[in-house]
Tab-separated table of C-alpha atoms in Angstrom:
chain	number	residue	atom	x	y	z
B	1014	UNK	CA	120.470	69.441	171.087
B	1015	UNK	CA	117.096	70.708	169.616
B	1016	UNK	CA	116.379	74.269	169.988
B	1017	UNK	CA	112.695	75.305	169.288
B	1018	UNK	CA	112.492	78.913	170.752
B	1019	UNK	CA	114.508	81.994	170.499
B	1020	UNK	CA	115.045	81.998	174.311
B	1021	UNK	CA	116.591	78.555	174.089
B	1022	UNK	CA	118.917	79.859	171.322
B	1023	UNK	CA	119.806	82.737	173.274
B	1024	UNK	CA	120.641	80.422	176.359
B	1025	UNK	CA	122.781	78.273	174.129
B	1026	UNK	CA	124.787	81.136	172.772
B	1027	UNK	CA	125.300	82.588	176.327
B	1028	UNK	CA	126.449	79.188	177.580
B	1029	UNK	CA	128.876	78.787	174.936
B	1030	UNK	CA	130.235	82.255	175.256
B	1031	UNK	CA	130.796	81.937	178.786
B	1032	UNK	CA	132.230	78.440	178.564
B	1033	UNK	CA	134.813	80.053	176.094
B	1034	UNK	CA	135.671	82.702	178.788
B	1035	UNK	CA	134.419	85.524	176.241
B	1036	UNK	CA	132.681	88.764	177.300
B	1037	UNK	CA	129.689	90.095	175.027
B	1038	UNK	CA	132.325	92.697	173.773
B	1039	UNK	CA	134.690	89.999	172.774
B	1040	UNK	CA	132.011	87.940	170.914
B	1041	UNK	CA	130.641	91.010	169.161
B	1042	UNK	CA	134.150	92.000	167.776
B	1043	UNK	CA	134.903	88.368	166.700
B	1044	UNK	CA	131.374	88.075	165.031
B	1045	UNK	CA	131.506	91.511	163.667
B	1046	UNK	CA	128.233	92.510	165.305
B	1047	UNK	CA	127.232	95.206	167.915
B	1048	UNK	CA	127.236	94.306	171.568
B	1049	UNK	CA	123.476	95.352	171.628
B	1050	UNK	CA	122.877	92.491	169.174
B	1051	UNK	CA	124.616	90.006	171.503
B	1052	UNK	CA	122.520	91.251	174.446
B	1053	UNK	CA	119.206	91.066	172.425
B	1054	UNK	CA	119.934	87.373	171.023
B	1055	UNK	CA	121.170	86.102	174.475
B	1056	UNK	CA	117.901	87.570	175.944
B	1057	UNK	CA	115.787	85.660	173.342
B	1058	UNK	CA	114.688	88.643	171.108
B	1059	UNK	CA	112.677	87.157	168.199
B	1060	UNK	CA	113.500	89.884	165.635
B	1061	UNK	CA	117.043	88.903	164.937
B	1062	UNK	CA	118.464	89.032	161.384
B	1063	UNK	CA	119.395	85.443	160.215
B	1064	UNK	CA	122.540	86.418	158.862
B	1065	UNK	CA	123.888	88.017	161.951
B	1066	UNK	CA	122.793	84.973	163.900
B	1067	UNK	CA	124.685	82.615	161.637
B	1068	UNK	CA	127.897	84.828	161.925
B	1069	UNK	CA	127.547	84.768	165.600
B	1070	UNK	CA	127.182	80.894	165.584
B	1071	UNK	CA	130.267	80.580	163.438
B	1072	UNK	CA	132.251	82.768	165.797
B	1073	UNK	CA	131.231	80.341	168.578
B	1074	UNK	CA	132.064	77.286	166.717
B	1075	UNK	CA	128.413	76.334	166.699
B	1076	UNK	CA	126.906	74.427	163.677
B	1077	UNK	CA	123.423	74.854	162.846
B	1078	UNK	CA	121.769	71.924	161.081
B	1079	UNK	CA	118.062	71.557	159.939
B	1080	UNK	CA	116.151	68.399	160.255
B	1081	UNK	CA	112.947	67.899	158.185
B	1082	UNK	CA	109.997	66.366	160.095
B	1083	UNK	CA	108.279	63.406	158.444
B	1084	UNK	CA	105.680	64.540	155.827
B	1085	UNK	CA	102.186	63.427	156.903
B	1086	UNK	CA	100.734	60.603	154.856
B	1087	UNK	CA	98.201	61.449	152.218
B	1088	UNK	CA	94.596	61.144	153.432
B	1089	UNK	CA	92.622	58.111	151.941
B	1090	UNK	CA	89.508	58.443	149.892
B	1091	UNK	CA	87.371	57.002	153.007
B	1092	UNK	CA	88.948	59.740	155.260
B	1093	UNK	CA	88.147	62.403	152.507
B	1094	UNK	CA	84.381	61.157	152.577
B	1095	UNK	CA	84.137	61.877	156.198
B	1096	UNK	CA	85.066	65.577	155.732
B	1097	UNK	CA	82.083	67.914	156.581
B	1098	UNK	CA	80.794	69.569	153.332
B	1099	UNK	CA	78.396	72.405	154.257
B	1100	UNK	CA	76.921	72.234	150.747
B	1101	UNK	CA	75.839	68.665	151.083
B	1102	UNK	CA	74.699	68.908	154.814
B	1103	UNK	CA	71.461	67.281	155.688
B	1104	UNK	CA	70.057	67.807	159.185
B	1105	UNK	CA	69.017	64.612	160.976
C-alpha cells in the first residue's frame, strides 16, 4: 500500500484499529500516547511527531518502509545548451 498524504495515513491507522476491535483509548494506552493524538492522526493532522507515529504504528503491528524513487538521469551537454541564459540572450 502506498500512502502519500496524512489523511491516507490516518485512515489506514483507523482501519487497522477498528479491525483489531480497539477503541481509541485502548490504542492510546498500548502506544503510550494521548487519546487526542489518536484523534488528530486519524483525522489527518499534518503536525504529528514522527516518533509518536512510529510508536502508534508499532502498537498496531504496521511496518513502515521507505522506497526511493529512481534518480533522474543527468542532463546531457546538448540539453544544457538549450537552457535559457539571460546573460547571452539576443533578441531575434
